[in-house]
Coordinates of C-alpha atoms and ligand atoms in Angstrom, one line a residue:
M1 CA -14.2 -88.5 -117.8
R2 CA -16.7 -87.6 -120.4
A3 CA -20.0 -89.2 -121.3
M4 CA -20.7 -89.7 -125.0
E5 CA -23.6 -90.9 -126.9
K6 CA -23.4 -93.5 -129.6
T7 CA -26.1 -94.2 -132.1
I8 CA -26.0 -97.5 -133.9
P9 CA -28.7 -99.1 -135.9
T10 CA -30.4 -102.3 -135.1
P11 CA -31.0 -104.8 -137.9
T12 CA -34.6 -103.7 -138.2
G13 CA -33.6 -100.1 -139.0
T14 CA -34.8 -98.6 -135.7
R15 CA -32.0 -97.1 -133.7
R16 CA -31.0 -97.6 -130.2
T17 CA -28.9 -95.1 -128.3
K18 CA -26.5 -96.0 -125.6
T19 CA -24.3 -94.0 -123.5
R20 CA -20.8 -94.9 -122.7
T21 CA -17.9 -93.3 -120.8
R22 CA -14.7 -92.5 -122.6
N23 CA -11.6 -93.4 -120.7
A24 CA -8.9 -90.9 -120.0
T25 CA -6.8 -91.9 -123.0
A26 CA -9.7 -91.3 -125.4
T27 CA -10.4 -88.0 -123.9
F28 CA -6.8 -87.0 -124.4
V29 CA -7.1 -87.9 -128.1
L30 CA -10.2 -85.8 -128.4
A31 CA -8.5 -82.9 -126.6
S32 CA -5.5 -82.8 -128.7
F33 CA -7.6 -83.1 -131.9
L34 CA -9.6 -80.1 -130.8
L35 CA -6.5 -78.1 -130.3
L36 CA -5.5 -79.0 -133.8
V37 CA -8.8 -78.0 -135.4
E38 CA -9.7 -75.0 -133.4
G39 CA -6.7 -72.9 -134.1
V40 CA -8.4 -70.0 -135.8
V41 CA -5.0 -68.4 -136.3
A42 CA -3.3 -69.4 -139.5
P43 CA -1.7 -72.8 -139.1
P44 CA 2.1 -72.8 -139.0
W45 CA 2.4 -74.6 -142.3
G46 CA 1.0 -73.8 -145.7
S47 CA -0.7 -75.7 -148.4
G48 CA 2.2 -78.1 -148.9
G49 CA 1.8 -80.1 -145.7
E50 CA 4.0 -80.4 -142.7
W51 CA 6.5 -82.9 -141.3
Q52 CA 6.6 -83.8 -137.6
L53 CA 9.2 -86.0 -135.9
L54 CA 7.3 -88.3 -133.7
H55 CA 10.3 -90.3 -132.4
A56 CA 13.9 -89.7 -133.0
S57 CA 14.3 -93.5 -132.4
I58 CA 11.8 -96.2 -132.1
G59 CA 14.7 -98.6 -131.5
I60 CA 14.2 -100.6 -134.7
S61 CA 13.8 -99.7 -138.4
A62 CA 10.2 -99.6 -139.4
M63 CA 10.6 -102.0 -142.3
H64 CA 7.0 -103.4 -141.8
M65 CA 4.2 -101.4 -140.3
Q66 CA 0.5 -102.1 -139.6
L67 CA -2.1 -99.9 -138.1
L68 CA -4.3 -101.7 -135.5
P69 CA -7.7 -101.1 -134.0
G70 CA -7.3 -99.2 -130.7
D71 CA -5.0 -96.7 -132.4
K72 CA -1.9 -98.7 -132.2
V73 CA 0.8 -99.4 -134.8
V74 CA 2.9 -102.6 -134.8
M75 CA 6.3 -102.3 -136.5
F76 CA 9.1 -104.8 -137.0
D77 CA 12.3 -105.3 -139.0
R78 CA 14.2 -108.5 -139.0
T79 CA 15.9 -110.6 -136.4
D80 CA 19.1 -111.3 -138.4
F81 CA 20.4 -107.7 -138.3
G82 CA 22.4 -107.7 -135.1
P83 CA 21.5 -105.7 -132.0
S84 CA 18.7 -103.1 -132.3
N85 CA 18.4 -100.0 -130.2
I86 CA 15.7 -101.3 -127.8
S87 CA 15.9 -104.2 -125.4
L88 CA 13.5 -107.1 -125.2
P89 CA 10.9 -106.8 -122.5
G90 CA 11.6 -108.2 -119.0
G91 CA 15.4 -108.5 -119.6
R92 CA 14.8 -111.5 -121.8
C93 CA 17.2 -112.7 -124.4
R94 CA 16.5 -114.7 -127.5
S95 CA 18.7 -117.7 -128.1
D96 CA 18.5 -118.9 -131.7
P97 CA 21.4 -120.9 -133.1
A98 CA 19.9 -120.4 -136.5
D99 CA 20.2 -116.6 -136.3
L100 CA 22.7 -115.4 -138.9
A101 CA 23.9 -112.3 -137.0
L102 CA 23.6 -112.9 -133.3
P103 CA 22.7 -116.4 -131.8
I104 CA 22.0 -114.7 -128.4
D105 CA 20.1 -111.4 -129.0
C106 CA 18.8 -109.4 -126.0
T107 CA 17.2 -106.7 -128.2
A108 CA 13.8 -106.5 -129.8
H109 CA 13.0 -106.3 -133.5
S110 CA 9.4 -105.4 -133.1
V111 CA 7.7 -102.6 -131.2
L112 CA 4.1 -101.5 -130.6
L113 CA 3.4 -97.8 -130.7
D114 CA 0.4 -96.3 -128.9
L115 CA -0.6 -93.3 -131.0
P116 CA -2.4 -91.2 -128.4
T117 CA 0.5 -91.3 -126.0
A118 CA 3.3 -92.1 -128.5
A119 CA 4.5 -94.7 -126.0
L120 CA 6.5 -97.6 -127.3
R121 CA 6.6 -101.2 -126.1
P122 CA 9.1 -103.8 -127.3
L123 CA 7.6 -107.1 -128.6
T124 CA 9.2 -110.5 -129.0
L125 CA 9.8 -112.1 -132.4
L126 CA 11.4 -115.5 -132.3
S127 CA 12.1 -116.1 -136.0
D128 CA 13.1 -113.9 -138.9
T129 CA 10.5 -111.7 -140.4
W130 CA 12.7 -110.1 -143.1
C131 CA 10.7 -109.3 -146.2
S132 CA 7.5 -110.8 -145.0
S133 CA 3.8 -109.9 -145.5
G134 CA 0.7 -109.4 -143.5
A135 CA -3.1 -108.8 -143.2
L136 CA -5.4 -107.8 -140.4
L137 CA -7.9 -110.6 -139.8
P138 CA -11.6 -109.8 -139.3
N139 CA -11.3 -110.5 -135.6
G140 CA -8.6 -107.8 -135.1
T141 CA -5.7 -110.3 -135.0
L142 CA -2.8 -109.4 -137.3
L143 CA -1.6 -112.2 -139.4
Q144 CA 2.0 -111.9 -140.4
S145 CA 3.3 -114.5 -142.9
G146 CA 6.7 -115.8 -143.9
G147 CA 10.1 -114.1 -143.9
F148 CA 13.6 -115.4 -144.2
N149 CA 15.9 -118.2 -142.8
D150 CA 14.2 -119.8 -139.7
G151 CA 11.1 -117.7 -140.3
D152 CA 10.3 -118.4 -143.9
H153 CA 7.6 -121.0 -143.2
S154 CA 6.3 -119.3 -140.1
I155 CA 3.1 -117.4 -139.5
R156 CA 2.8 -115.1 -136.5
L157 CA -0.3 -113.7 -134.9
F158 CA -0.7 -110.5 -132.9
D159 CA -4.0 -110.0 -131.1
S160 CA -4.8 -106.3 -131.1
V161 CA -8.2 -106.2 -129.5
S162 CA -8.1 -108.5 -126.4
G163 CA -6.8 -105.5 -124.4
D164 CA -4.0 -107.6 -122.8
P165 CA -1.4 -105.0 -121.9
L166 CA 1.3 -107.6 -122.4
A167 CA 0.0 -109.0 -125.7
D168 CA 2.9 -110.3 -127.8
W169 CA 3.5 -112.2 -131.0
Q170 CA 2.4 -115.9 -131.2
E171 CA 4.4 -117.9 -133.6
L172 CA 3.3 -120.9 -135.6
P173 CA 6.5 -122.3 -137.1
S174 CA 6.2 -124.5 -140.2
Y175 CA 2.7 -123.4 -140.9
L176 CA 3.2 -122.4 -144.5
A177 CA 3.4 -125.1 -147.2
V178 CA 6.4 -123.5 -148.8
R179 CA 9.0 -120.7 -148.1
R180 CA 7.3 -117.3 -148.4
W181 CA 9.9 -114.5 -148.7
Y182 CA 8.7 -111.4 -150.6
A183 CA 5.1 -112.7 -150.8
S184 CA 1.9 -110.5 -150.7
D185 CA -1.2 -111.0 -148.6
Q186 CA -4.9 -110.2 -149.4
L187 CA -7.8 -110.4 -147.0
L188 CA -10.7 -112.2 -148.8
P189 CA -14.5 -111.8 -148.6
N190 CA -14.7 -115.0 -146.5
G191 CA -12.2 -113.7 -143.9
R192 CA -9.4 -115.9 -145.0
V193 CA -6.1 -114.5 -146.3
L194 CA -4.5 -115.4 -149.6
I195 CA -0.7 -115.5 -149.5
V196 CA 0.7 -115.2 -152.9
G197 CA 4.2 -115.8 -154.3
G198 CA 7.5 -115.0 -152.8
R199 CA 11.0 -115.7 -154.2
R200 CA 10.9 -118.7 -156.5
Q201 CA 7.4 -119.6 -155.4
F202 CA 4.9 -119.8 -158.3
S203 CA 2.0 -120.6 -156.1
Y204 CA -0.4 -119.3 -153.4
E205 CA -2.0 -120.7 -150.2
F206 CA -4.5 -119.7 -147.6
F207 CA -4.6 -118.8 -144.0
P208 CA -6.3 -120.5 -142.2
S209 CA -5.5 -123.4 -144.5
Q210 CA -8.4 -125.8 -145.1
E211 CA -6.4 -128.7 -143.6
S212 CA -5.6 -126.9 -140.3
A213 CA -9.2 -125.6 -140.2
A214 CA -10.3 -129.3 -140.4
G215 CA -7.9 -130.1 -137.6
S216 CA -5.4 -132.2 -139.5
G217 CA -2.5 -130.1 -138.3
G218 CA -0.8 -130.4 -141.7
H219 CA 0.3 -127.8 -144.1
G220 CA -2.2 -126.0 -146.1
A221 CA -2.9 -126.9 -149.7
L222 CA -0.7 -125.2 -152.3
F223 CA -2.2 -123.9 -155.6
P224 CA 0.1 -123.4 -158.6
F225 CA 0.1 -119.9 -160.1
P226 CA 2.2 -120.1 -163.3
F227 CA 1.7 -116.4 -164.0
L228 CA 4.4 -115.7 -161.4
E229 CA 6.9 -117.9 -163.3
E230 CA 6.0 -116.2 -166.6
T231 CA 6.6 -112.8 -165.2
R232 CA 10.0 -113.5 -163.6
D233 CA 13.0 -111.8 -165.1
A234 CA 16.2 -113.8 -165.3
N235 CA 18.4 -111.9 -162.9
A236 CA 16.4 -109.3 -161.2
E237 CA 13.0 -111.2 -160.9
N238 CA 11.0 -107.9 -160.9
N239 CA 7.9 -109.8 -159.9
L240 CA 8.2 -110.1 -156.1
Y241 CA 5.7 -108.7 -153.7
P242 CA 3.0 -108.9 -156.4
F243 CA 0.3 -106.2 -156.2
L244 CA -3.0 -107.7 -155.1
H245 CA -6.4 -105.9 -155.2
L246 CA -9.7 -107.5 -154.4
L247 CA -12.2 -106.2 -156.9
P248 CA -15.8 -105.5 -156.0
D249 CA -17.0 -108.6 -157.9
G250 CA -14.9 -110.8 -155.7
T251 CA -12.2 -111.6 -158.3
L252 CA -8.5 -110.7 -157.6
F253 CA -6.4 -108.3 -159.7
V254 CA -2.8 -109.5 -159.6
F255 CA 0.1 -107.5 -161.1
A256 CA 3.6 -108.7 -161.4
N257 CA 6.5 -107.1 -163.4
T258 CA 4.6 -105.5 -166.3
R259 CA 1.5 -107.7 -166.5
A260 CA -1.8 -108.2 -164.8
V261 CA -4.4 -111.0 -164.6
I262 CA -7.8 -111.4 -163.0
L263 CA -7.9 -114.5 -160.9
D264 CA -11.0 -116.3 -159.7
I265 CA -10.1 -117.5 -156.3
A266 CA -12.9 -120.0 -155.9
S267 CA -12.1 -121.9 -159.2
H268 CA -8.4 -121.1 -159.2
Q269 CA -8.7 -120.0 -162.8
V270 CA -7.2 -117.0 -164.5
L271 CA -10.3 -115.4 -166.0
R272 CA -8.6 -112.6 -167.9
R273 CA -5.3 -111.3 -169.0
L274 CA -5.0 -107.6 -169.1
P275 CA -2.7 -105.7 -171.6
P276 CA 0.9 -105.2 -170.2
I277 CA 1.5 -101.7 -168.7
A278 CA 1.9 -99.4 -171.6
D279 CA 5.6 -98.3 -171.1
D280 CA 6.8 -101.8 -170.3
V281 CA 8.6 -100.7 -167.1
P282 CA 8.7 -103.4 -164.4
R283 CA 6.9 -102.3 -161.3
N284 CA 7.5 -105.1 -158.7
Y285 CA 10.5 -105.8 -156.4
P286 CA 13.3 -104.9 -156.9
S287 CA 11.9 -102.5 -159.6
S288 CA 9.6 -101.4 -156.8
G289 CA 6.8 -99.2 -157.9
S290 CA 3.7 -99.0 -155.7
S291 CA 0.0 -99.6 -156.3
V292 CA -3.5 -98.8 -154.9
L293 CA -7.0 -99.7 -155.7
L294 CA -8.6 -96.2 -156.1
P295 CA -11.5 -95.4 -153.8
L296 CA -14.6 -97.5 -154.5
R297 CA -17.6 -95.1 -154.8
L298 CA -20.8 -96.9 -153.9
A299 CA -24.3 -96.3 -155.2
P300 CA -27.2 -96.4 -152.7
G301 CA -28.8 -99.8 -152.2
G302 CA -25.7 -101.8 -153.3
T303 CA -27.4 -102.5 -156.6
T304 CA -24.7 -101.5 -159.0
L305 CA -21.1 -102.4 -158.3
P306 CA -18.6 -99.5 -158.4
R307 CA -16.2 -99.4 -161.3
P308 CA -12.7 -100.4 -159.9
E309 CA -9.6 -98.6 -161.0
V310 CA -6.0 -99.6 -160.2
L311 CA -3.2 -97.1 -160.1
I312 CA 0.5 -98.0 -160.2
C313 CA 3.2 -95.3 -159.9
G314 CA 6.9 -95.4 -160.2
G315 CA 9.3 -98.4 -160.7
A316 CA 12.6 -98.9 -162.4
P317 CA 13.3 -99.7 -166.0
R318 CA 14.5 -103.2 -166.9
G319 CA 18.2 -103.5 -166.4
S320 CA 18.3 -101.1 -163.4
Y321 CA 19.1 -103.8 -160.9
E322 CA 22.0 -105.3 -162.9
S323 CA 23.3 -101.8 -163.6
A324 CA 23.1 -100.7 -159.9
L325 CA 25.1 -103.8 -159.0
R326 CA 27.9 -102.3 -161.2
G327 CA 27.5 -98.9 -159.5
V328 CA 25.5 -97.2 -162.2
F329 CA 22.2 -95.9 -160.9
L330 CA 19.7 -95.5 -163.8
P331 CA 16.9 -92.9 -163.5
A332 CA 13.7 -94.4 -162.0
A333 CA 10.3 -94.4 -163.8
T334 CA 8.4 -91.1 -163.8
T335 CA 5.2 -92.8 -165.0
C336 CA 1.9 -93.9 -163.4
G337 CA -0.4 -96.4 -165.1
R338 CA -4.2 -96.4 -164.4
I339 CA -6.6 -99.1 -165.6
G340 CA -10.2 -100.2 -165.0
P341 CA -9.6 -104.0 -164.8
S342 CA -13.3 -104.8 -165.1
D343 CA -13.9 -102.6 -168.2
P344 CA -15.0 -104.3 -171.3
N345 CA -11.7 -103.3 -173.0
P346 CA -9.3 -102.4 -170.2
A347 CA -6.6 -100.1 -171.3
W348 CA -3.7 -98.4 -169.4
I349 CA -3.8 -94.6 -169.2
M350 CA -0.2 -93.4 -168.6
E351 CA 0.5 -90.2 -166.6
T352 CA 3.7 -88.5 -165.7
M353 CA 4.7 -87.6 -162.1
P354 CA 6.6 -84.4 -161.3
M355 CA 9.8 -86.5 -160.7
P356 CA 11.0 -90.1 -161.0
R357 CA 10.5 -92.5 -158.1
V358 CA 11.3 -96.1 -157.2
M359 CA 10.4 -97.6 -153.8
G360 CA 7.7 -94.9 -153.3
D361 CA 4.8 -95.8 -150.9
M362 CA 1.3 -95.0 -152.1
V363 CA -1.2 -94.2 -149.3
L364 CA -4.9 -93.8 -149.8
L365 CA -6.2 -90.7 -148.0
P366 CA -9.8 -90.1 -146.7
T367 CA -10.2 -87.3 -149.2
G368 CA -9.9 -89.8 -152.1
D369 CA -6.4 -88.6 -153.0
V370 CA -3.3 -90.7 -153.0
L371 CA -0.1 -89.7 -151.3
I372 CA 3.1 -90.9 -153.0
V373 CA 6.0 -90.7 -150.5
N374 CA 9.5 -92.1 -149.8
G375 CA 11.9 -93.7 -152.3
A376 CA 14.7 -92.7 -154.6
A377 CA 15.0 -91.1 -158.1
A378 CA 17.8 -93.5 -159.2
G379 CA 18.6 -97.2 -158.9
T380 CA 16.4 -100.0 -157.4
A381 CA 15.4 -101.7 -154.2
G382 CA 18.1 -103.9 -152.6
W383 CA 21.2 -103.3 -150.4
E384 CA 23.0 -100.1 -151.4
L385 CA 21.3 -100.1 -154.8
A386 CA 19.6 -96.7 -154.8
R387 CA 20.7 -93.1 -154.9
E388 CA 19.1 -89.6 -155.0
P389 CA 16.4 -89.9 -152.3
V390 CA 13.1 -88.2 -153.2
M391 CA 12.3 -86.0 -150.2
N392 CA 9.0 -84.5 -151.4
P393 CA 5.8 -86.4 -151.4
V394 CA 3.4 -85.9 -154.3
L395 CA -0.4 -85.9 -154.1
Y396 CA -2.3 -87.7 -156.8
S397 CA -5.9 -86.5 -157.2
P398 CA -7.8 -89.1 -159.2
G399 CA -10.6 -86.8 -160.2
A400 CA -8.7 -83.6 -160.9
S401 CA -8.0 -82.2 -164.4
A402 CA -4.7 -83.2 -166.0
E403 CA -2.9 -79.9 -164.8
L404 CA -4.0 -80.5 -161.2
R405 CA -3.5 -84.2 -161.1
F406 CA -0.2 -84.1 -159.3
T407 CA 0.7 -81.7 -156.4
L408 CA 4.2 -81.4 -155.2
L409 CA 4.2 -81.2 -151.3
N410 CA 6.8 -80.1 -148.7
G411 CA 9.7 -82.4 -148.3
S412 CA 11.1 -84.3 -145.3
S413 CA 14.8 -83.9 -144.3
I414 CA 15.2 -87.6 -143.8
P415 CA 16.0 -89.9 -146.8
R416 CA 13.7 -93.0 -146.8
L417 CA 15.1 -95.5 -149.2
Y418 CA 15.0 -99.3 -149.1
H419 CA 12.9 -100.7 -146.2
S420 CA 10.9 -97.5 -145.6
T421 CA 7.2 -97.5 -145.0
A422 CA 4.2 -95.2 -144.8
L423 CA 0.6 -95.6 -143.7
L424 CA -2.5 -93.5 -142.8
D425 CA -3.3 -93.1 -139.1
P426 CA -6.6 -92.3 -137.4
Y427 CA -5.7 -88.6 -137.2
G428 CA -5.5 -88.4 -141.0
R429 CA -1.7 -88.2 -140.8
V430 CA 0.7 -90.4 -142.7
L431 CA 3.2 -92.2 -140.5
V432 CA 6.6 -92.5 -142.3
G433 CA 9.4 -94.7 -141.0
G434 CA 12.2 -97.0 -141.8
S435 CA 15.0 -97.0 -144.3
N436 CA 17.6 -99.6 -143.8
P437 CA 19.5 -99.9 -147.0
H438 CA 22.3 -102.0 -145.4
V439 CA 22.8 -105.5 -144.3
G440 CA 23.1 -104.5 -140.6
Y441 CA 22.0 -101.6 -138.5
N442 CA 24.7 -99.3 -140.0
F443 CA 24.7 -95.8 -138.7
T444 CA 28.1 -94.6 -139.8
N445 CA 30.4 -95.0 -142.8
V446 CA 27.4 -95.6 -145.1
T447 CA 25.8 -93.4 -147.8
Y448 CA 22.3 -93.5 -146.2
P449 CA 22.3 -94.4 -142.5
T450 CA 19.8 -96.8 -141.2
E451 CA 16.8 -94.8 -139.9
L452 CA 15.2 -95.6 -136.5
S453 CA 13.1 -92.4 -136.6
L454 CA 9.4 -92.1 -137.1
E455 CA 7.8 -89.1 -138.7
A456 CA 4.2 -88.0 -139.3
F457 CA 3.4 -86.1 -142.5
H458 CA 0.4 -83.8 -142.1
P459 CA -1.3 -83.6 -145.5
P460 CA -2.4 -80.1 -146.4
Y461 CA -6.0 -80.8 -145.3
L462 CA -4.8 -80.9 -141.6
A463 CA -4.1 -77.2 -141.9
S464 CA -7.8 -76.5 -141.9
A465 CA -10.6 -77.5 -139.6
G466 CA -12.3 -80.8 -140.6
P467 CA -15.5 -82.0 -139.0
R468 CA -15.3 -83.8 -135.7
V469 CA -17.2 -87.1 -135.4
V470 CA -18.9 -87.4 -132.1
A471 CA -20.7 -90.7 -132.6
A472 CA -20.8 -93.7 -134.9
G473 CA -17.5 -95.2 -133.9
A474 CA -16.2 -95.9 -130.5
P475 CA -14.0 -98.9 -130.4
E476 CA -16.7 -101.5 -130.1
A477 CA -19.0 -100.2 -132.8
E478 CA -20.1 -103.0 -135.2
V479 CA -22.2 -102.9 -138.3
G480 CA -23.6 -105.5 -140.7
Y481 CA -23.5 -105.3 -144.5
G482 CA -25.9 -102.9 -146.0
E483 CA -27.0 -101.4 -142.6
V484 CA -27.8 -97.7 -142.3
V485 CA -25.6 -96.1 -139.7
A486 CA -26.2 -92.7 -138.1
V487 CA -22.9 -90.8 -138.0
R488 CA -23.0 -87.7 -135.9
F489 CA -20.5 -85.0 -136.4
E490 CA -19.8 -81.4 -135.7
V491 CA -18.5 -78.8 -138.1
V492 CA -16.6 -76.1 -136.2
A493 CA -18.3 -72.7 -135.9
Y494 CA -16.1 -70.7 -138.2
V495 CA -16.2 -73.2 -141.1
E496 CA -18.8 -72.5 -143.6
W497 CA -21.3 -75.3 -143.9
T498 CA -21.3 -76.2 -147.5
G499 CA -24.4 -78.3 -147.5
T500 CA -25.4 -81.9 -147.2
G501 CA -24.2 -82.7 -150.7
S502 CA -20.6 -82.1 -149.7
V503 CA -20.6 -84.7 -146.9
E504 CA -18.9 -88.0 -147.5
V505 CA -18.4 -91.0 -145.2
V506 CA -15.4 -93.1 -146.1
A507 CA -14.5 -96.5 -144.7
M508 CA -10.8 -97.1 -144.9
A509 CA -9.2 -100.5 -144.2
P510 CA -5.8 -100.2 -142.4
G511 CA -3.0 -101.4 -144.6
F512 CA 0.2 -103.4 -144.0
A513 CA 3.1 -101.5 -145.4
T514 CA 6.4 -102.9 -146.5
H515 CA 8.7 -102.6 -149.5
A516 CA 6.6 -100.0 -151.2
V517 CA 3.5 -102.2 -151.0
G518 CA 0.4 -101.2 -149.0
M519 CA -1.3 -104.6 -148.7
N520 CA -5.1 -104.5 -148.0
Q521 CA -5.4 -100.7 -148.1
R522 CA -9.0 -100.0 -149.3
A523 CA -11.1 -96.9 -149.3
V524 CA -14.9 -97.3 -149.7
V525 CA -17.0 -94.2 -150.1
L526 CA -20.3 -95.0 -148.6
P527 CA -23.7 -93.8 -149.9
V528 CA -24.9 -91.0 -147.7
G529 CA -28.7 -90.5 -147.5
R530 CA -30.3 -87.8 -145.4
V531 CA -28.1 -85.3 -143.5
T532 CA -30.0 -83.7 -140.6
Q533 CA -28.9 -80.8 -138.5
V534 CA -29.4 -81.7 -134.8
G535 CA -27.6 -78.8 -133.1
P536 CA -26.0 -75.4 -133.8
F537 CA -23.0 -77.0 -135.6
E538 CA -24.0 -80.6 -135.3
Y539 CA -25.3 -83.0 -138.0
V540 CA -26.3 -86.6 -138.4
A541 CA -25.5 -88.3 -141.7
E542 CA -27.2 -91.6 -142.6
A543 CA -24.4 -93.7 -144.2
E544 CA -25.0 -97.1 -145.7
A545 CA -22.4 -99.7 -144.7
P546 CA -20.8 -101.6 -147.7
P547 CA -23.3 -104.0 -149.4
S548 CA -21.1 -107.1 -149.5
P549 CA -17.8 -108.7 -148.3
E550 CA -16.6 -108.5 -151.9
V551 CA -16.8 -104.7 -151.8
A552 CA -15.4 -104.6 -148.3
P553 CA -14.1 -107.7 -146.6
P554 CA -15.2 -108.1 -143.0
G555 CA -13.2 -106.5 -140.2
Y556 CA -12.0 -103.2 -138.9
Y557 CA -12.2 -100.0 -140.8
L558 CA -11.6 -96.3 -139.9
W559 CA -14.6 -94.3 -140.8
F560 CA -14.0 -90.7 -141.7
V561 CA -16.5 -87.9 -142.3
V562 CA -15.3 -85.6 -145.1
H563 CA -17.0 -82.2 -145.3
A564 CA -16.0 -79.8 -148.1
G565 CA -12.9 -81.9 -148.8
L566 CA -11.7 -81.9 -145.2
P567 CA -11.7 -85.2 -143.3
S568 CA -12.5 -85.7 -139.6
Q569 CA -10.5 -88.0 -137.4
G570 CA -11.2 -91.6 -138.2
V571 CA -13.2 -93.8 -135.8
W572 CA -13.0 -97.6 -135.7
V573 CA -16.1 -99.5 -137.0
R574 CA -16.0 -103.3 -137.4
I575 CA -18.0 -104.8 -140.3
R576 CA -19.4 -108.1 -139.1
P577 CA -18.7 -111.2 -141.1
T578 CA -21.8 -112.7 -142.7
P579 CA -22.7 -115.8 -140.7
Ligands
NAG601 C1 5.2 -75.9 -147.2 O1 4.6 -75.5 -148.5 C2 3.9 -74.3 -148.5 C3 3.2 -74.1 -149.8 O2 3.9 -74.7 -150.8 C4 5.0 -73.2 -148.2 O3 4.3 -71.9 -148.2 C5 5.6 -73.5 -146.8 O4 6.6 -72.5 -146.6 C6 6.2 -74.8 -146.8 N1 6.6 -75.1 -145.4 C7 7.7 -75.7 -145.2 C8 8.1 -75.9 -143.7 O5 8.5 -76.1 -146.0
NAG602 C1 -8.6 -114.7 -135.0 O1 -8.8 -115.6 -136.0 C2 -7.7 -116.4 -136.3 C3 -8.0 -117.2 -137.5 O2 -9.2 -117.9 -137.4 C4 -7.3 -117.2 -135.1 O3 -6.2 -118.0 -135.4 C5 -7.1 -116.3 -133.9 O4 -6.8 -117.0 -132.8 C6 -8.3 -115.4 -133.7 N1 -7.9 -114.4 -132.7 C7 -8.6 -114.3 -131.5 C8 -8.1 -113.3 -130.6 O5 -9.5 -115.0 -131.3
NAG603 C1 27.2 -102.8 -141.8 O1 27.3 -103.4 -140.6 C2 27.5 -104.8 -140.8 C3 27.5 -105.5 -139.4 O2 28.0 -104.6 -138.4 C4 28.8 -105.1 -141.5 O3 29.0 -106.5 -141.6 C5 28.7 -104.4 -142.9 O4 30.0 -104.5 -143.5 C6 28.4 -103.0 -142.7 N1 28.1 -102.4 -144.1 C7 28.7 -101.4 -144.5 C8 28.3 -100.9 -145.9 O5 29.5 -100.7 -143.9
NAG604 C1 33.9 -98.0 -144.3 O1 33.5 -98.6 -145.5 C2 34.5 -98.9 -146.4 C3 33.9 -99.5 -147.6 O2 32.5 -99.7 -147.6 C4 35.4 -99.9 -145.7 O3 36.5 -100.3 -146.6 C5 36.0 -99.3 -144.5 O4 36.8 -100.3 -143.8 C6 34.9 -98.9 -143.5 N1 35.4 -98.2 -142.4 C7 35.0 -98.4 -141.2 C8 35.6 -97.6 -140.1 O5 34.2 -99.3 -140.9
NAG605 C1 21.4 -95.0 -133.6 C2 20.6 -94.7 -132.3 O1 19.5 -94.3 -132.4 N1 21.3 -94.9 -131.2 C3 20.7 -94.6 -129.9 C4 20.5 -95.9 -129.2 O2 20.0 -95.6 -127.9 C5 20.8 -94.7 -127.1 C6 20.1 -94.5 -125.8 O3 19.2 -95.5 -125.5 C7 21.1 -93.5 -127.8 O4 22.0 -92.7 -127.1 C8 21.7 -93.7 -129.2 O5 21.8 -92.6 -129.9

């Protein structure tokens, strides 16, 4: 047991200090992190990052993945795949006459991973989650929406913070107004979630729906969104899993196929149509590229809004899907497009990646860089429709000069094609899992076997010693909008202190990963005021919490301290909803 001090601000600005006791698990985390950062000997890997196999089999294919507060990861695939490689808890079996593969299935299709111990726990899904979407609600409950077959109108909730060791999925069948298969979710400033599109659905709806909030028990209201019909290609569609990014002024950037609009959620009006992406390559499923909102850099006092920029990388040229069905796998896109959607005259800047990629996952890192990982160099998303897996991740550095913009990193040995996922974890690693390019769990007699493994990619920064946050977080830490928070951290003895100007505090929202889309990922670089030395290697940085729910919707964020470009381990801080 180890006592630890936490300093959090009170609303008046004076600070109170309280002491709490870390439990054994948390101490274990700390210990293993210290081992990692205190290795003065040269790390076993170089500047290209390192791959680590966390689990040879998690029992399912990590088709959907969400990081949860408490350092857990929930993963699931689909129920209509046949038997997985892990049994349902308590010897239960699921009896579902509507299941397309196995009416009585005694295996699990969802697992919960505890990161500190790497322990896995099977969870119970009742209806099919295939190609569904999700968002972490401000209270720490994961909302998962839609799917296929008997699950296409369902929403499911997973409570990550109650501490119930047997917590499991709660299903609300028939909640959604329409079928949502390949939809995208965005957490909104008011804590509700917008659920957009899906196959042949040119509309969006909300969770909680107004009606159910008012107790009517009926379906939620449905709002037409003709943009999704306009962007649908005849055969391939190429507009599924639209990219959604909440902009700091509260409007929503929506990208489908090759086009983008700005939607005002309150009035349901399209405010603006942006120019189509410059090379006219479709970017959405099955031409799956990936997209992030680049880190929002805040000015002190919350007076000026940060300039948002959206980055979209990879995809597959029009015709790739039809061609792949005939067995001809066209080269994927090598381009990225970058745009400032709130600029007076938004224009795409096109850049070229070191190699082509479709079905890549883009993951925001605490350093402000973007990792592009997984996917293939030829073909598209869909069963058996891709070839030439891309084994090497690429780092995109938004502020670097053109020559240093892309860095090729060390490759994995495991192909990750259709249904692979990636997300940032609290240690600053990127968890990589999934790849199920077949209609069942096919492990033999197929070109790319279904993958039940889970890897962690250690970005190059983990080879050096980052700071260690000793206070600010702790699982129950909460801050309000605009509050100043004292973040205490240590810089290890042998690392040169590069001065207060090189300290950043970054709040990162945990994303929901599936089908090359990282829903609700968000990096907010907080204004840092005074940085005070309080011990031999110990400092306190005064960081200003985000100014508004438009900049950072309420809920759980990982806060990282970055010193001289090296991030600490992330600590969970909840931003309180405004009353
Ligand atoms: C990783 O990349 C670095 C630098 O590019 C290289 O020196 C190292 O050998 C690579 N390690 C592995 C395991 O590939
Ligand atoms: C979190 O909020 C959602 C939406 O209001 C609600 O349905 C859910 O029950 C809440 N979770 C907990 C644990 O209270
Ligand atoms: C994969 O397995 C399923 C179910 O076992 C089977 O129906 C299907 O034909 C297999 N696919 C391939 C490509 O072998
Ligand atoms: C392997 O796959 C081929 C075509 O996909 C199929 O014709 C053959 O029957 C399969 N063999 C086995 C042993 O499943
Ligand atoms: C494909 C796969 O991972 N199969 C594994 C399922 O689980 C058993 C043991 O529980 C392993 O022996 C198999 O290799």
